[in-house]
Coordinates of C-alpha atoms and ligand atoms in Angstrom, one line a residue:
X236 CA 0.0 -0.2 -0.4
X237 CA 3.1 2.4 0.4
X238 CA 3.7 2.8 -3.2
X239 CA 3.9 5.6 -5.3
X240 CA 3.3 9.0 -3.7
X241 CA 1.6 7.5 -0.9
X242 CA 4.8 5.7 0.0
X243 CA 7.3 8.4 -1.1
X244 CA 5.4 10.6 1.7
X245 CA 5.4 7.5 4.1
X246 CA 9.4 7.1 3.6
X247 CA 9.4 10.7 4.7
X248 CA 7.4 10.9 7.5
X249 CA 9.5 7.5 9.0
X250 CA 12.6 9.3 8.2
X251 CA 11.1 12.2 10.2
X252 CA 10.0 9.7 12.9
X253 CA 13.5 7.8 13.2
X254 CA 15.4 11.3 13.5
X255 CA 13.0 12.4 16.7
X256 CA 13.5 9.0 18.2
X257 CA 17.5 9.2 17.5
X258 CA 17.4 12.7 19.5
X259 CA 15.8 10.9 22.2
X260 CA 18.4 8.1 22.0
X261 CA 16.2 5.6 20.8
X262 CA 16.7 2.9 17.8
X263 CA 13.0 1.5 16.8
X264 CA 12.5 -1.8 15.0
X265 CA 10.2 -2.0 11.9
X266 CA 8.3 -5.2 11.3
X267 CA 6.2 -4.3 7.7
X268 CA 4.0 -6.5 6.3
X269 CA 3.7 -6.5 2.4
X270 CA 1.0 -7.2 0.2
X271 CA 1.4 -8.6 -3.5
X272 CA 4.8 -7.5 -4.6
X273 CA 7.9 -8.7 -6.3
X274 CA 10.3 -6.4 -3.9
X275 CA 9.1 -6.5 -0.4
X276 CA 12.6 -6.4 1.4
X277 CA 13.9 -3.8 -0.9
X278 CA 10.6 -1.6 -0.3
X279 CA 10.5 -1.6 3.2
X280 CA 14.2 -1.1 3.1
X281 CA 13.6 1.8 1.2
X282 CA 10.5 3.0 3.5
X283 CA 12.2 2.4 6.8
X284 CA 16.1 3.5 5.6
X285 CA 16.9 0.4 7.7
X286 CA 17.9 -2.9 6.6
X287 CA 15.0 -5.9 6.5
X288 CA 15.5 -9.6 6.8
X289 CA 12.9 -11.3 4.3
X290 CA 10.1 -13.9 5.7
X291 CA 8.0 -14.9 2.5
X292 CA 6.5 -18.2 3.0
X293 CA 2.9 -18.8 3.9
X294 CA 1.7 -21.2 5.7
X295 CA -1.8 -20.4 6.1
X296 CA -4.5 -22.8 5.0
X297 CA -6.4 -21.7 2.0
X298 CA -9.5 -23.3 0.3
X299 CA -9.9 -24.1 -3.3
X300 CA -9.9 -21.2 -5.7
X301 CA -10.9 -20.5 -9.0
X302 CA -9.6 -17.3 -11.1
X303 CA -11.8 -16.9 -14.3
X304 CA -10.5 -14.2 -17.2
X305 CA -13.8 -13.3 -19.0
X306 CA -13.9 -11.1 -22.1
X307 CA -17.1 -10.0 -23.3
X308 CA -18.4 -10.9 -26.7
X309 CA -18.2 -8.7 -29.4
X310 CA -21.3 -6.4 -30.3
X311 CA -20.0 -4.5 -33.2
X312 CA -17.6 -6.2 -35.0
X313 CA -17.1 -3.3 -37.9
X314 CA -16.3 -0.5 -34.8
X315 CA -14.6 -3.5 -32.8
X316 CA -17.3 -2.7 -29.8
X317 CA -17.5 -5.4 -27.0
X318 CA -20.6 -5.4 -24.5
X319 CA -20.2 -3.1 -22.0
X320 CA -17.7 -4.6 -18.8
X321 CA -20.3 -3.2 -16.5
X322 CA -23.2 -4.6 -17.5
X323 CA -21.6 -7.9 -18.1
X324 CA -20.0 -7.5 -13.8
X325 CA -23.4 -6.6 -13.1
X326 CA -25.4 -9.7 -14.4
X327 CA -22.3 -12.1 -13.2
X328 CA -22.8 -10.2 -9.5
X329 CA -26.2 -10.7 -9.9
X330 CA -25.9 -14.3 -10.1
X331 CA -24.1 -14.7 -7.0
X332 CA -25.9 -12.1 -4.8
X333 CA -29.1 -13.9 -5.5
X334 CA -27.9 -16.9 -4.6
X335 CA -26.8 -15.3 -1.2
X336 CA -23.0 -15.7 -2.1
X337 CA -21.1 -12.8 -0.2
X338 CA -19.3 -10.9 -3.2
X339 CA -17.6 -7.5 -3.8
X340 CA -17.1 -6.0 -7.1
X341 CA -14.6 -3.6 -7.9
X342 CA -14.7 -1.0 -10.7
X343 CA -12.1 1.4 -11.9
X344 CA -13.7 4.2 -11.0
X345 CA -15.2 6.2 -8.6
X346 CA -18.5 7.0 -11.4
X347 CA -18.3 3.3 -12.4
X348 CA -18.9 2.2 -8.5
X349 CA -21.7 4.6 -8.5
X350 CA -23.2 3.4 -11.7
X351 CA -22.6 0.0 -10.9
X352 CA -24.1 0.2 -7.6
X353 CA -27.1 1.8 -8.6
X354 CA -28.0 -0.8 -11.3
X355 CA -27.6 -3.4 -8.7
X356 CA -29.4 -1.8 -5.9
X357 CA -32.4 -1.8 -8.6
X358 CA -32.5 -5.5 -9.4
X359 CA -32.1 -6.1 -5.9
X360 CA -34.8 -4.3 -4.9
X361 CA -37.1 -7.7 -6.2
X362 CA -35.5 -9.8 -3.6
X363 CA -36.9 -10.0 -0.6
X364 CA -34.7 -9.2 2.4
X365 CA -31.8 -7.5 0.2
X366 CA -32.7 -3.7 0.6
X367 CA -29.4 -1.8 2.4
X368 CA -27.7 -5.0 2.0
X369 CA -25.9 -3.8 -1.1
X370 CA -23.4 -1.5 -0.8
X371 CA -20.8 1.1 -2.2
X372 CA -17.3 2.1 -1.0
X373 CA -15.0 4.6 -2.4
X374 CA -13.1 7.7 -1.6
X375 CA -15.1 10.7 -0.9
X376 CA -17.2 8.6 1.8
X377 CA -17.3 9.6 5.3
X378 CA -15.2 8.1 7.7
X379 CA -18.3 6.9 9.8
X380 CA -20.0 5.5 6.8
X381 CA -16.9 3.6 5.4
X382 CA -16.5 2.1 9.3
X383 CA -20.0 1.1 9.1
X384 CA -19.7 -0.7 5.8
X385 CA -16.4 -2.4 6.8
X386 CA -18.4 -3.6 9.9
X387 CA -21.4 -5.3 7.9
X388 CA -18.9 -6.8 5.7
X389 CA -17.3 -8.2 8.6
X390 CA -20.9 -9.7 10.3
X391 CA -22.1 -10.9 6.9
X392 CA -24.9 -7.8 7.5
X393 CA -23.8 -6.3 4.0
X394 CA -24.4 -9.2 1.4
X395 CA -22.4 -7.2 -1.6
X396 CA -20.3 -4.4 -2.2
X397 CA -19.1 -2.1 -5.0
X398 CA -16.2 -0.7 -4.2
X399 CA -12.8 1.1 -6.1
X400 CA -9.5 -0.2 -4.7
X401 CA -10.2 1.7 -1.8
X402 CA -11.0 -1.7 -0.4
X403 CA -8.2 -3.6 -2.3
X404 CA -6.1 -3.9 0.9
X405 CA -5.5 -2.5 4.3
X406 CA -8.7 -2.7 5.8
X407 CA -10.3 -5.5 7.6
X408 CA -13.5 -6.7 6.0
X409 CA -13.3 -9.9 6.4
X410 CA -12.9 -12.8 3.6
X411 CA -15.7 -13.0 1.2
X412 CA -16.7 -15.9 -1.1
X413 CA -16.9 -14.3 -4.6
X414 CA -15.1 -11.1 -6.2
X415 CA -15.5 -9.5 -9.2
X416 CA -13.0 -7.7 -10.8
X417 CA -14.8 -5.0 -13.7
X418 CA -11.6 -4.1 -15.8
X419 CA -8.1 -5.3 -15.4
X420 CA -6.8 -3.3 -12.2
X421 CA -4.0 -2.4 -14.0
X422 CA -1.4 -4.0 -12.4
X423 CA -0.4 -7.6 -11.5
X424 CA -0.3 -6.9 -7.7
X425 CA -4.0 -5.2 -7.8
X426 CA -4.9 -8.0 -9.7
X427 CA -4.2 -10.5 -7.1
X428 CA -5.0 -8.3 -4.3
X429 CA -8.4 -7.7 -5.5
X430 CA -8.7 -11.5 -5.9
X431 CA -7.5 -12.1 -2.8
X432 CA -10.8 -10.4 -1.2
X433 CA -12.4 -13.8 -1.9
X434 CA -11.1 -17.0 -0.3
X435 CA -11.8 -18.7 2.8
X436 CA -10.1 -21.0 4.5
X437 CA -12.3 -23.9 4.4
X438 CA -14.8 -23.6 1.3
X439 CA -14.6 -22.9 -2.4
X440 CA -14.4 -19.3 -3.9
X441 CA -14.1 -17.7 -7.1
X442 CA -12.8 -14.5 -8.5
X443 CA -13.6 -13.5 -12.1
X444 CA -11.6 -10.8 -14.1
X445 CA -14.4 -9.0 -16.9
X446 CA -12.2 -7.3 -19.3
X447 CA -13.0 -3.9 -21.1
X448 CA -12.4 -3.0 -24.7
X449 CA -9.0 -0.9 -23.6
X450 CA -5.4 -2.3 -24.9
X451 CA -4.1 -3.2 -21.8
X452 CA -7.5 -5.3 -20.9
X453 CA -7.4 -7.4 -24.8
X454 CA -3.9 -7.6 -24.0
X455 CA -3.9 -9.3 -20.3
X456 CA -7.3 -11.7 -21.4
X457 CA -5.5 -12.8 -24.6
X458 CA -2.5 -13.9 -22.9
X459 CA -3.3 -15.0 -19.7
X460 CA 0.0 -17.1 -19.3
X461 CA 1.6 -13.4 -19.3
X462 CA -0.3 -12.7 -15.9
X463 CA -0.2 -16.1 -14.2
X464 CA 3.7 -16.2 -15.1
X465 CA 4.3 -12.3 -14.2
X466 CA 6.2 -11.6 -11.1
X467 CA 3.8 -9.0 -9.5
X468 CA 5.2 -5.2 -9.9
X469 CA 7.9 -3.8 -7.7
X470 CA 7.0 -1.6 -5.4
X471 CA 8.0 1.9 -6.5
X472 CA 8.7 5.0 -4.2
X473 CA 10.8 8.3 -4.7
X474 CA 11.1 9.4 -1.6
X475 CA 13.4 12.1 -2.8
X476 CA 10.7 13.3 -5.2
X477 CA 11.5 17.4 -4.3
X478 CA 8.1 18.6 -3.8
X479 CA 7.7 15.7 -1.7
X480 CA 11.1 15.6 0.2
X481 CA 11.2 19.9 1.0
X482 CA 7.6 19.4 2.7
X483 CA 8.8 16.8 4.7
X484 CA 12.1 18.7 5.4
X485 CA 10.0 22.0 6.5
X486 CA 8.2 19.7 9.1
X487 CA 11.5 18.1 9.8
X488 CA 12.5 21.4 11.2
X489 CA 10.0 22.6 12.7
X490 CA 9.8 19.2 14.8
X491 CA 13.5 19.6 15.6
X492 CA 16.0 22.4 14.2
X493 CA 18.6 21.1 11.7
X494 CA 22.4 21.1 12.5
X495 CA 24.6 22.1 9.5
X496 CA 25.9 19.0 7.9
X497 CA 22.9 17.1 8.7
X498 CA 21.9 14.7 6.5
X499 CA 17.7 13.6 6.1
X500 CA 17.2 9.8 5.2
X501 CA 20.9 9.9 4.0
X502 CA 20.7 13.0 1.6
X503 CA 22.5 16.0 1.6
X504 CA 19.8 18.9 1.8
X505 CA 22.1 21.9 2.4
X506 CA 21.0 23.4 -0.6
X507 CA 17.4 22.7 0.3
X508 CA 17.8 24.1 3.8
X509 CA 19.4 27.3 2.2
X510 CA 16.5 27.8 -0.1
X511 CA 14.1 27.5 2.8
X512 CA 16.2 30.2 4.5
X513 CA 15.6 32.4 1.3
X514 CA 12.4 31.8 1.4
X515 CA 12.2 32.7 5.3
X516 CA 10.9 29.9 6.2
X517 CA 13.7 28.9 8.3
X518 CA 16.4 31.0 10.1
X519 CA 20.3 30.1 10.2
X520 CA 21.6 30.9 13.6
X521 CA 24.6 29.4 14.9
X522 CA 24.7 26.4 12.9
X523 CA 21.3 25.6 13.2
X524 CA 18.1 26.0 10.9
X525 CA 15.3 27.2 13.3
X526 CA 11.6 27.1 11.6
X527 CA 10.5 30.9 11.8
X528 CA 7.3 30.9 9.5
X529 CA 4.2 31.3 11.4
X530 CA 2.1 28.4 10.0
X531 CA 2.2 24.8 11.0
X532 CA 3.9 23.1 8.2
X533 CA 2.3 19.4 8.6
X534 CA -0.9 21.1 7.8
X535 CA -0.2 22.0 4.3
X536 CA 0.7 18.0 3.1
X537 CA -1.9 15.3 2.0
X538 CA -0.1 12.3 2.5
X539 CA -2.1 10.5 -0.1
X540 CA -1.5 12.7 -3.1
X541 CA 0.0 15.5 -3.8
X542 CA -2.9 18.4 -4.0
X543 CA -3.6 18.9 -0.4
X544 CA -6.9 20.4 -0.7
X545 CA -10.5 18.7 -0.8
X546 CA -13.7 20.0 -1.6
X547 CA -16.9 19.2 0.5
X548 CA -20.3 18.0 -0.7
X549 CA -23.4 19.5 1.1
X550 CA -26.8 18.5 0.6
X551 CA -29.2 21.1 1.0
X552 CA -32.4 18.8 0.3
X553 CA -33.3 19.5 3.8
X554 CA -31.4 22.0 5.7
X555 CA -27.2 21.6 5.2
X556 CA -25.3 18.4 6.0
X557 CA -22.2 17.3 4.6
X558 CA -22.3 14.3 2.8
X559 CA -18.8 13.7 1.2
X560 CA -15.6 15.2 -0.2
X561 CA -13.8 15.5 -3.8
X562 CA -9.9 15.6 -4.2
X563 CA -9.8 18.9 -6.0
X564 CA -8.4 17.7 -9.0
X565 CA -11.4 15.6 -9.4
X566 CA -13.7 18.2 -8.5
X567 CA -14.3 19.8 -11.9
X568 CA -15.1 16.7 -13.2
X569 CA -17.2 15.2 -10.9
X570 CA -19.0 18.4 -9.3
X571 CA -19.6 20.9 -11.6
X572 CA -22.5 22.4 -11.4
X573 CA -25.3 20.0 -13.4
X574 CA -23.3 17.4 -12.9
X575 CA -25.2 14.4 -11.3
X576 CA -23.3 13.1 -8.0
X577 CA -23.8 9.7 -7.3
X578 CA -23.7 8.9 -3.5
X579 CA -24.1 5.4 -2.3
X580 CA -26.1 4.8 -5.1
X581 CA -28.4 8.2 -4.4
X582 CA -28.8 11.1 -7.2
X583 CA -27.8 14.1 -6.3
X584 CA -27.7 17.4 -8.9
X585 CA -24.9 20.1 -8.1
X586 CA -26.6 23.3 -7.7
X587 CA -24.0 25.8 -7.3
X588 CA -20.0 25.0 -7.2
X589 CA -18.4 27.6 -4.9
X590 CA -14.8 26.8 -6.0
X591 CA -12.9 29.8 -3.7
X592 CA -14.7 28.3 -0.7
X593 CA -14.7 24.9 -2.0
X594 CA -17.9 23.6 -1.1
X595 CA -20.5 21.7 -3.7
X596 CA -24.0 22.3 -3.0
X597 CA -26.4 19.6 -3.7
X598 CA -29.9 18.3 -4.2
X599 CA -31.4 15.0 -4.0
X600 CA -33.3 14.3 -7.6
X601 CA -34.2 10.8 -9.5
X602 CA -33.0 10.9 -12.8
X603 CA -33.0 8.2 -15.3
X604 CA -28.9 9.7 -16.3
X605 CA -25.6 10.2 -14.9
X606 CA -22.6 12.8 -16.5
X607 CA -19.6 12.2 -17.5
X608 CA -17.3 15.2 -18.2
X609 CA -14.7 15.6 -20.8
X610 CA -11.4 16.8 -20.2
X611 CA -9.0 19.2 -22.5
X612 CA -5.6 18.7 -21.7
X613 CA -2.6 21.3 -23.2
X614 CA 1.0 21.0 -22.2
X615 CA 3.6 23.2 -22.4
X616 CA 7.6 22.3 -22.4
X617 CA 9.5 24.1 -19.3
X618 CA 12.8 22.8 -19.5
X619 CA 14.9 19.8 -21.1
X620 CA 16.9 17.3 -18.9
X621 CA 18.4 14.9 -21.5
X622 CA 17.9 14.7 -25.4
X623 CA 18.9 12.2 -28.1
X624 CA 18.2 10.9 -31.5
X625 CA 16.5 7.3 -31.5
X626 CA 15.6 5.7 -35.1
X627 CA 14.2 8.6 -37.0
X628 CA 12.8 10.5 -34.1
X629 CA 14.1 12.8 -31.3
X630 CA 13.3 11.8 -27.8
X631 CA 13.1 14.0 -24.8
X632 CA 12.9 14.0 -21.3
X633 CA 12.1 17.3 -19.2
X634 CA 9.9 19.4 -17.1
X635 CA 6.6 20.3 -18.2
X636 CA 3.1 22.3 -17.2
X637 CA 0.2 20.5 -17.8
X638 CA -3.1 22.4 -17.9
X639 CA -6.2 20.4 -17.8
X640 CA -9.6 22.4 -18.4
X641 CA -13.2 20.6 -17.9
X642 CA -15.2 21.7 -20.9
X643 CA -18.7 19.9 -21.1
X644 CA -20.4 17.3 -19.4
X645 CA -22.5 14.5 -21.5
X646 CA -25.7 13.1 -19.8
X647 CA -25.5 9.2 -20.3
X648 CA -28.6 6.9 -19.7
X649 CA -28.5 4.5 -17.2
X650 CA -28.8 0.9 -18.3
X651 CA -28.2 1.9 -22.3
X652 CA -25.8 4.1 -22.0
X653 CA -27.3 6.1 -24.9
X654 CA -25.7 9.8 -24.9
X655 CA -29.0 12.1 -23.9
X656 CA -27.1 15.4 -24.5
X657 CA -24.4 17.5 -23.3
X658 CA -23.6 21.2 -21.2
X659 CA -20.6 23.2 -21.0
X660 CA -18.7 23.2 -17.9
X661 CA -17.2 26.8 -16.5
X662 CA -14.5 26.4 -14.2
X663 CA -10.3 27.7 -14.0
X664 CA -8.2 25.6 -15.6
X665 CA -5.8 23.3 -13.4
X666 CA -2.1 23.0 -13.4
X667 CA 0.0 20.1 -13.1
X668 CA 4.2 20.8 -13.0
X669 CA 5.6 17.3 -13.5
X670 CA 8.4 15.5 -15.7
X671 CA 7.4 14.2 -19.4
X672 CA 8.9 12.2 -21.7
X673 CA 8.0 13.2 -25.7
X674 CA 9.2 12.1 -29.3
X675 CA 9.0 14.1 -32.3
X676 CA 8.1 13.0 -35.9
X677 CA 9.4 14.4 -39.0
X678 CA 6.6 16.1 -40.9
X679 CA 6.8 14.1 -44.2
X680 CA 6.6 11.1 -42.7
X681 CA 4.9 8.0 -44.5
X682 CA 3.9 10.6 -47.1
X683 CA 1.1 10.9 -45.1
X684 CA -1.5 14.8 -44.8
X685 CA -1.6 16.2 -41.7
X686 CA -4.9 15.2 -41.1
X687 CA -3.7 11.3 -41.8
X688 CA -0.9 12.4 -38.8
X689 CA -3.4 13.7 -36.4
X690 CA -5.2 10.4 -36.9
X691 CA -2.3 7.9 -36.6
X692 CA -0.7 10.1 -33.7
X693 CA -3.9 10.2 -31.5
X694 CA -4.3 6.2 -32.2
X695 CA -0.7 5.7 -31.5
X696 CA -0.4 7.9 -28.3
X697 CA -3.4 5.8 -27.0
X698 CA -1.7 2.6 -27.5
X699 CA 1.4 3.9 -25.8
X700 CA -0.1 5.1 -22.8
X701 CA -2.3 1.9 -22.4
X702 CA 0.7 -0.6 -22.6
X703 CA 3.2 1.4 -21.2
X704 CA 2.4 0.5 -17.7
X705 CA 3.5 -3.0 -18.5
X706 CA 7.2 -2.1 -18.7
X707 CA 6.7 0.9 -16.0
X708 CA 4.7 -1.5 -13.5
X709 CA 2.5 0.9 -12.3
X710 CA -1.2 1.7 -12.5
X711 CA -2.6 3.1 -16.1
X712 CA -3.8 6.5 -13.9
X713 CA 0.3 7.3 -13.0
X714 CA 0.6 8.3 -16.6
X715 CA -1.3 10.7 -19.0
X716 CA -0.7 11.2 -23.0
X717 CA -1.1 14.3 -25.1
X718 CA -0.4 14.7 -29.0
X719 CA 0.3 17.9 -30.9
X720 CA 0.1 18.1 -34.6
X721 CA 2.9 20.9 -34.5
X722 CA 4.4 21.4 -31.1
X723 CA 5.5 24.6 -30.3
X724 CA 8.4 23.4 -28.7
X725 CA 9.9 20.6 -31.5
X726 CA 8.1 22.3 -34.4
X727 CA 6.9 19.0 -35.4
X728 CA 4.3 16.3 -34.9
X729 CA 5.2 15.2 -31.2
X730 CA 4.3 12.9 -28.8
X731 CA 3.8 13.4 -24.8
X732 CA 3.7 11.4 -22.0
X733 CA 3.8 12.7 -18.9
X734 CA 4.0 11.4 -14.8
X735 CA 0.7 12.3 -14.1
X736 CA 1.8 13.6 -10.3
X737 CA 3.5 17.1 -9.5
X738 CA 6.8 16.6 -9.6
X739 CA 6.7 13.3 -11.2
X740 CA 7.8 9.9 -10.0
X741 CA 10.1 8.7 -12.5
X742 CA 7.9 6.9 -15.0
X743 CA 9.0 9.4 -17.7
X744 CA 12.3 8.3 -17.0
X745 CA 12.4 5.2 -17.7
X746 CA 10.1 5.2 -21.0
X747 CA 12.9 7.5 -22.1
X748 CA 15.4 4.8 -21.5
X749 CA 13.4 2.4 -22.9
X750 CA 14.1 4.0 -26.8
X751 CA 12.6 1.8 -29.3
X752 CA 11.2 -0.9 -27.5
X753 CA 7.7 1.0 -26.6
X754 CA 7.0 1.9 -30.3
X755 CA 7.7 -1.8 -31.4
X756 CA 5.5 -3.2 -28.4
X757 CA 3.1 -0.5 -29.7
X758 CA 2.9 -2.1 -33.3
X759 CA 2.2 -5.2 -31.9
X760 CA -0.2 -4.8 -30.1
X761 CA -2.2 -2.7 -33.3
X762 CA -1.3 -5.4 -35.4
X763 CA -2.4 -8.4 -33.3
X764 CA -5.6 -6.6 -33.1
X765 CA -8.4 -8.8 -35.4
X766 CA -10.1 -5.4 -35.7
X767 CA -10.2 -3.9 -39.8
X768 CA -9.7 -0.4 -39.1
X769 CA -9.0 0.8 -35.5
X770 CA -10.8 0.0 -32.3
X771 CA -11.3 1.0 -28.8
X772 CA -8.8 -2.3 -28.0
X773 CA -5.9 -0.9 -30.3
X774 CA -5.9 2.6 -31.3
X775 CA -9.1 3.8 -29.6
X776 CA -12.8 4.3 -30.7
X777 CA -12.8 6.1 -34.0
X778 CA -15.0 9.3 -32.6
X779 CA -11.6 10.2 -31.0
X780 CA -9.3 8.8 -33.5
X781 CA -10.8 9.1 -36.4
X782 CA -11.2 6.6 -39.5
X783 CA -8.0 4.8 -41.0
X784 CA -6.0 5.7 -37.6
X785 CA -4.8 1.9 -37.5
X786 CA -3.2 2.2 -41.0
X787 CA -1.6 6.1 -40.1
X788 CA -0.2 4.5 -37.0
X789 CA 1.3 1.5 -38.1
X790 CA 2.6 4.2 -41.1
X791 CA 4.3 6.5 -38.7
X792 CA 5.7 3.3 -36.5
X793 CA 7.2 1.8 -39.8
X794 CA 8.2 5.5 -40.7
X795 CA 10.2 6.4 -37.7
X796 CA 11.9 2.9 -37.3
X797 CA 12.2 2.6 -40.8
X798 CA 12.0 -1.5 -40.6
Ligands
ZN616 ZN1 -8.2 -2.9 -33.3

């Protein structure tokens, strides 16, 4: 659980703890329990900063366990569209629930959790004694609500729960009989964790992975041997991410003044201390660095994300009651005005979003649709760390500013998923300062027209971003891609892939080092796909990438690799 941003923060919290312990003459021993990861010993050493002894044999008894990979059938061969994984997961879950089999259903987003929950609650209404026994669980529910659901699961009061990866591990909900995973969770480790929620000591259990149309899902479902042979991902952390490190050095200085030459987690930090003194946060007196700012530094840190602010959701149907929270970066998508905000299966419409005060005022409604917002993303190069020529393209690693703007939202009908219309969103853009890998290609590549290059680049970018997690061992949401037909920086058609965290955690750097490997892997995925003209399982849906994207993407790869 202590991986990525959260792990990087935790490592720094432990550095602070050890520093204080050391001051008082104590040296604690750490006992760490890991989930399914490839490098438990290494990760615990990085987290605690101390050597670790690894114990990795499991002698606990376990009942028979079945893992089923299920690919929903193709319903439109021409467009390569499969039956919705959400609707298929619903059907499978209902089979279990109607037979009183305690089931957890995982979905990949908060919205997907609420939509699936709505469907299951609707269907289970007809079953006697099932009311209130189907619940949702995700980030943004209030702690009291969460504790109640966890208890209900442990005690068997709750028959079915639909959850994001929030229930993947670390929370005691007992063992259930069945788990359904709606869409590949993005990593081998997460899949084993989610599957592991089903399984009792002495009875049979089942886990079912329902694939979506995305290239990564289709790769996994068509190459089950990859999944079963692959070692789970490495738990990666970067405690020295500058954003994270500096914020904890502030806290550490507040807790105990630093002395000249003191290291933090083995890092030399003189430059950072001097920077903080320039900013009038620390004062350098008599060989020691003292806290001088008026604020309390720990308040400015959110350990689970890099952004610190949450929006509060207030139900004003009767009086005013806080019902939940949304993190800042998701707010423009989830709680813009007119959005349908789904919470525990109840629908609310957002009447007013007070962006300054970070409050959304919502009212209970009963409608037949939910809303899904579009995000327009722009990227600007701030600095280049490295660049090199690879085949016929120029590769770069550097610092970028990503600006994302929620522009409009679609109204999507429950059950049929048809589009009922759209509305505009008027909110300020969000900015993300991070690291990126990008590469530019010649404008005259494969004698394609600018329109064809655009379509090919969009498709290629989709494939690369979707399969990169296989090589980076990261969650698919950890990286994002953007295409520019004529980049103001390179002056050429360019694909950018960036770390989706302020400051970056090192994924872009790995991509930069992969050179031709990712392009070759993308080509394999596109060529192996059965579709004729591109589909969601390779280059993406034609509404997004245009017709012919499959051919154009292959032409571009051929032109770049010239083989
Ligand atoms: Zn395809």
